[in-house]
Amino acid sequence: GQLAESGGGSVRAGGSLRLSCAASGLTFSRYGLTWFRHAPGKERKFVAGISMSGDSSNYADSVKGRFTISRDNAKNTVYLQMNSLKPEDTAVYYCAATLGRITTTLEADYWGRGTQVAVSS
């Protein structure tokens, strides 16, 4: 299976971006999907996760109320809507797929290559 992120870019603080992650070669609806981010000089961290059916999601405290994760199983795609962006949201964002559950750690079955998000003040 493969995951491919898109939608990153540069934006000013307070702006919005929508990331997408398209999956191929796996039974998408059987996988929990997670977004992580990796900022320079820091560890890769959990951002948001969504269950196989999409009826359950969870978020890191730092993004609650600003980011929304969603999925479209018909399109094999997971999204991350990011609003009210802050400079500290600057990072490479990765999506990950884990069979049968949402992972909040780095133990995922598949990873994308990442998409860069840069937020300027």
Coordinates of N, CA and C in Angstrom, one line a residue:
G1 N 0.8 -1.2 0.0 CA 0.0 0.0 0.0 C 0.8 1.2 0.0
Q2 N 0.2 2.3 -0.5 CA 1.0 3.6 -0.5 C 0.0 4.7 -0.1
L3 N 0.6 5.8 0.5 CA -0.1 7.0 1.0 C 0.7 8.2 0.3
A4 N -0.1 9.1 -0.1 CA 0.5 10.3 -0.8 C -0.2 11.5 -0.3
E5 N 0.5 12.4 0.4 CA 0.0 13.6 1.0 C 0.1 14.7 -0.1
S6 N -0.8 15.7 0.0 CA -0.8 16.9 -0.8 C -1.5 18.0 -0.1
G7 N -1.3 19.2 -0.6 CA -2.0 20.4 0.0 C -1.2 21.3 0.9
G8 N 0.0 20.9 1.1 CA 0.9 21.8 2.0 C 1.2 23.1 1.2
G9 N 1.8 24.0 2.0 CA 2.2 25.2 1.4 C 2.6 26.3 2.4
S10 N 2.7 27.5 2.0 CA 3.1 28.6 2.9 C 1.8 29.5 3.1
V11 N 1.6 29.9 4.3 CA 0.5 30.7 4.7 C 0.8 31.6 5.8
R12 N 0.1 32.7 5.9 CA 0.3 33.6 7.1 C -0.5 33.1 8.3
A13 N 0.0 33.5 9.4 CA -0.7 33.2 10.7 C -2.2 33.6 10.6
G14 N -3.0 32.7 11.1 CA -4.5 33.0 11.0 C -5.1 32.4 9.7
G15 N -4.3 31.9 8.8 CA -4.8 31.4 7.6 C -5.2 29.9 7.7
S16 N -5.6 29.3 6.6 CA -6.1 27.9 6.6 C -5.4 27.2 5.4
L17 N -5.3 25.9 5.6 CA -4.9 24.9 4.6 C -5.7 23.6 4.8
R18 N -5.8 22.9 3.7 CA -6.5 21.6 3.8 C -5.5 20.6 3.2
L19 N -5.1 19.7 4.0 CA -4.2 18.6 3.5 C -5.1 17.4 3.1
S20 N -4.6 16.7 2.1 CA -5.2 15.5 1.7 C -4.2 14.3 1.7
C21 N -4.6 13.1 1.9 CA -3.8 12.0 1.8 C -4.5 10.9 1.1
A22 N -4.1 10.5 -0.1 CA -4.7 9.5 -0.9 C -4.0 8.2 -0.7
A23 N -4.8 7.1 -0.5 CA -4.3 5.8 -0.3 C -4.5 4.9 -1.6
S24 N -3.6 4.0 -1.8 CA -3.7 3.0 -2.9 C -3.1 1.7 -2.4
G25 N -3.6 0.7 -3.0 CA -3.1 -0.7 -2.7 C -3.4 -1.2 -1.3
L26 N -4.4 -0.7 -0.7 CA -4.8 -1.2 0.6 C -6.3 -1.1 0.7
T27 N -6.9 -1.9 1.6 CA -8.4 -1.8 1.8 C -8.6 -0.7 2.8
F28 N -8.8 0.5 2.3 CA -8.8 1.8 3.0 C -9.7 1.7 4.3
S29 N -10.9 1.2 4.1 CA -11.9 1.3 5.2 C -11.5 0.4 6.4
R30 N -10.5 -0.4 6.3 CA -10.0 -1.3 7.4 C -8.9 -0.6 8.2
Y31 N -8.6 0.6 7.8 CA -7.4 1.2 8.5 C -7.8 2.5 9.2
G32 N -7.4 2.6 10.5 CA -7.4 3.9 11.1 C -6.4 4.8 10.5
L33 N -6.7 6.1 10.4 CA -5.8 7.1 9.8 C -5.4 8.1 10.8
T34 N -4.1 8.5 10.7 CA -3.6 9.5 11.6 C -2.7 10.5 10.9
W35 N -2.8 11.7 11.3 CA -1.8 12.7 10.9 C -0.8 13.0 12.0
F36 N 0.4 13.0 11.6 CA 1.5 13.4 12.4 C 2.2 14.6 11.8
R37 N 3.1 15.3 12.7 CA 3.9 16.3 12.1 C 5.3 16.3 12.7
H38 N 6.2 16.8 12.0 CA 7.6 16.8 12.4 C 8.2 18.1 12.1
A39 N 8.4 18.9 13.2 CA 9.0 20.2 13.1 C 10.5 20.1 13.2
P40 N 11.3 21.0 12.6 CA 12.7 21.0 12.7 C 13.2 20.9 14.2
G41 N 14.1 20.0 14.4 CA 14.7 19.9 15.8 C 13.8 19.3 16.8
K42 N 12.6 18.8 16.4 CA 11.7 18.2 17.3 C 11.3 16.7 16.9
E43 N 10.7 16.0 17.8 CA 10.3 14.7 17.4 C 9.0 14.7 16.6
R44 N 8.7 13.7 15.8 CA 7.5 13.6 15.1 C 6.4 13.3 16.1
K45 N 5.3 14.1 16.0 CA 4.2 14.1 17.0 C 2.8 13.8 16.4
F46 N 2.0 13.2 17.1 CA 0.6 12.9 16.8 C -0.1 14.3 16.7
V47 N -1.0 14.4 15.6 CA -1.8 15.6 15.5 C -3.3 15.2 15.6
A48 N -3.7 14.2 14.8 CA -5.1 13.9 14.8 C -5.3 12.5 14.2
G49 N -6.3 11.8 14.7 CA -6.6 10.4 14.2 C -8.1 10.2 14.0
I50 N -8.4 9.3 13.1 CA -9.8 9.0 12.8 C -10.0 7.5 12.6
S51 N -11.1 7.0 13.1 CA -11.4 5.6 13.1 C -11.7 5.1 11.7
M52 N -11.9 3.8 11.5 CA -12.1 3.2 10.2 C -13.3 3.7 9.5
S53 N -14.4 3.9 10.3 CA -15.7 4.3 9.8 C -15.8 5.8 9.7
G54 N -14.9 6.5 10.5 CA -15.0 8.0 10.5 C -15.8 8.5 11.6
D55 N -16.4 7.6 12.5 CA -17.3 8.1 13.5 C -16.6 8.5 14.8
S56 N -15.3 8.3 14.8 CA -14.6 8.7 16.0 C -13.3 9.3 15.6
S57 N -12.9 10.4 16.4 CA -11.6 11.1 16.1 C -11.0 11.6 17.4
N58 N -9.8 11.9 17.3 CA -9.1 12.5 18.5 C -8.0 13.4 18.0
Y59 N -7.6 14.3 18.9 CA -6.7 15.4 18.5 C -5.7 15.7 19.6
A60 N -4.5 16.1 19.2 CA -3.6 16.7 20.1 C -4.2 18.0 20.7
D61 N -3.8 18.2 22.0 CA -4.3 19.4 22.6 C -4.0 20.7 21.9
S62 N -2.8 20.7 21.3 CA -2.3 21.9 20.6 C -3.1 22.3 19.4
V63 N -3.9 21.4 18.8 CA -4.7 21.7 17.6 C -6.2 21.6 17.8
K64 N -6.6 21.2 19.0 CA -8.1 21.0 19.2 C -8.8 22.4 19.0
G65 N -9.9 22.3 18.3 CA -10.7 23.5 18.0 C -10.2 24.2 16.8
R66 N -9.0 23.8 16.2 CA -8.5 24.5 15.0 C -8.4 23.6 13.8
F67 N -8.1 22.3 14.1 CA -7.9 21.3 13.0 C -9.1 20.3 13.1
T68 N -9.4 19.8 11.9 CA -10.5 18.8 11.8 C -10.0 17.7 10.8
I69 N -10.1 16.5 11.3 CA -9.7 15.3 10.5 C -11.0 14.7 10.0
S70 N -11.0 14.3 8.7 CA -12.1 13.6 8.1 C -11.6 12.6 7.1
R71 N -12.5 11.7 6.6 CA -12.1 10.8 5.6 C -13.3 10.5 4.7
D72 N -13.0 10.1 3.5 CA -13.9 9.7 2.5 C -13.5 8.3 2.0
N73 N -14.2 7.3 2.5 CA -13.8 5.9 2.2 C -14.1 5.6 0.7
A74 N -15.0 6.3 0.1 CA -15.3 6.0 -1.3 C -14.1 6.6 -2.2
K75 N -13.4 7.6 -1.7 CA -12.3 8.1 -2.4 C -10.9 7.7 -1.9
N76 N -10.9 6.9 -0.9 CA -9.7 6.4 -0.3 C -8.8 7.6 0.2
T77 N -9.4 8.6 0.8 CA -8.7 9.8 1.1 C -9.0 10.3 2.5
V78 N -8.0 10.7 3.2 CA -8.2 11.4 4.5 C -7.8 12.8 4.4
Y79 N -8.4 13.7 5.1 CA -8.2 15.1 5.1 C -7.8 15.7 6.4
L80 N -7.1 16.8 6.4 CA -6.9 17.5 7.6 C -7.1 19.0 7.3
Q81 N -8.2 19.5 7.8 CA -8.5 20.9 7.6 C -7.9 21.7 8.8
M82 N -7.1 22.6 8.4 CA -6.3 23.4 9.4 C -6.7 24.9 9.3
N83 N -7.3 25.3 10.4 CA -7.7 26.7 10.5 C -6.9 27.4 11.6
S84 N -7.0 28.8 11.5 CA -6.3 29.6 12.6 C -4.9 29.1 12.8
L85 N -4.1 29.0 11.7 CA -2.8 28.5 11.7 C -1.9 29.4 12.5
K86 N -0.9 28.8 13.2 CA 0.1 29.6 14.0 C 1.5 29.2 13.4
P87 N 2.5 30.1 13.7 CA 3.8 29.7 13.3 C 4.3 28.4 13.9
E88 N 3.9 28.1 15.0 CA 4.3 26.8 15.6 C 3.7 25.6 15.0
D89 N 2.8 25.8 14.1 CA 2.2 24.6 13.3 C 3.2 24.3 12.1
T90 N 4.2 25.1 11.9 CA 5.1 24.8 10.8 C 5.8 23.5 11.0
A91 N 5.7 22.6 10.0 CA 6.2 21.2 10.1 C 6.0 20.5 8.8
V92 N 6.6 19.4 8.7 CA 6.2 18.4 7.6 C 5.1 17.5 8.2
Y93 N 4.0 17.5 7.5 CA 2.9 16.7 7.9 C 2.8 15.4 7.2
Y94 N 2.7 14.3 8.0 CA 2.6 12.9 7.4 C 1.3 12.3 7.7
C95 N 0.8 11.5 6.8 CA -0.3 10.6 7.2 C 0.2 9.2 7.3
A96 N -0.6 8.5 8.2 CA -0.2 7.1 8.5 C -1.5 6.3 8.6
A97 N -1.4 5.0 8.2 CA -2.5 4.1 8.2 C -2.1 2.9 9.1
T98 N -3.1 2.5 10.0 CA -2.8 1.4 10.9 C -4.1 0.5 10.8
L99 N -3.8 -0.8 10.6 CA -4.9 -1.8 10.4 C -5.7 -1.9 11.7
G100 N -7.0 -1.7 11.6 CA -7.9 -1.9 12.6 C -8.0 -1.0 13.8
R101 N -7.2 0.1 13.8 CA -7.2 1.0 15.0 C -6.6 2.3 14.6
I102 N -6.8 3.3 15.5 CA -6.1 4.5 15.4 C -4.8 4.4 16.2
T103 N -3.7 4.8 15.6 CA -2.5 4.9 16.4 C -2.1 6.3 16.7
T104 N -1.7 6.5 17.9 CA -1.2 7.9 18.3 C 0.3 7.8 18.5
T105 N 0.9 6.7 18.3 CA 2.4 6.5 18.4 C 2.9 6.4 16.9
L106 N 4.2 6.1 16.8 CA 4.8 6.0 15.5 C 4.6 4.6 14.9
E107 N 3.9 3.7 15.5 CA 3.7 2.3 15.1 C 2.6 2.2 14.1
A108 N 2.8 2.6 12.9 CA 1.8 2.5 11.8 C 2.3 1.5 10.8
D109 N 1.3 1.1 10.0 CA 1.6 0.1 9.0 C 2.1 0.7 7.7
Y110 N 1.6 1.9 7.4 CA 2.0 2.6 6.2 C 2.2 4.1 6.5
W111 N 3.1 4.7 5.8 CA 3.4 6.1 6.0 C 3.5 6.8 4.6
G112 N 3.0 8.0 4.5 CA 3.3 8.8 3.4 C 4.6 9.5 3.5
R113 N 5.0 10.3 2.5 CA 6.3 10.9 2.4 C 6.3 12.3 3.0
G114 N 5.1 12.8 3.3 CA 5.0 14.1 3.9 C 4.7 15.3 3.0
T115 N 4.2 16.3 3.6 CA 3.9 17.6 2.8 C 4.3 18.7 3.8
Q116 N 5.0 19.7 3.3 CA 5.5 20.8 4.1 C 4.4 21.9 4.3
V117 N 4.3 22.3 5.5 CA 3.4 23.4 5.9 C 4.3 24.5 6.6
A118 N 4.3 25.7 6.1 CA 5.0 26.8 6.7 C 4.1 27.9 7.0
V119 N 4.1 28.3 8.2 CA 3.2 29.4 8.7 C 4.1 30.6 9.2
S120 N 3.9 31.7 8.5 CA 4.7 32.9 8.9 C 3.9 33.8 9.8
S121 N 4.6 34.6 10.6 CA 3.9 35.5 11.5 C 3.6 36.9 10.8

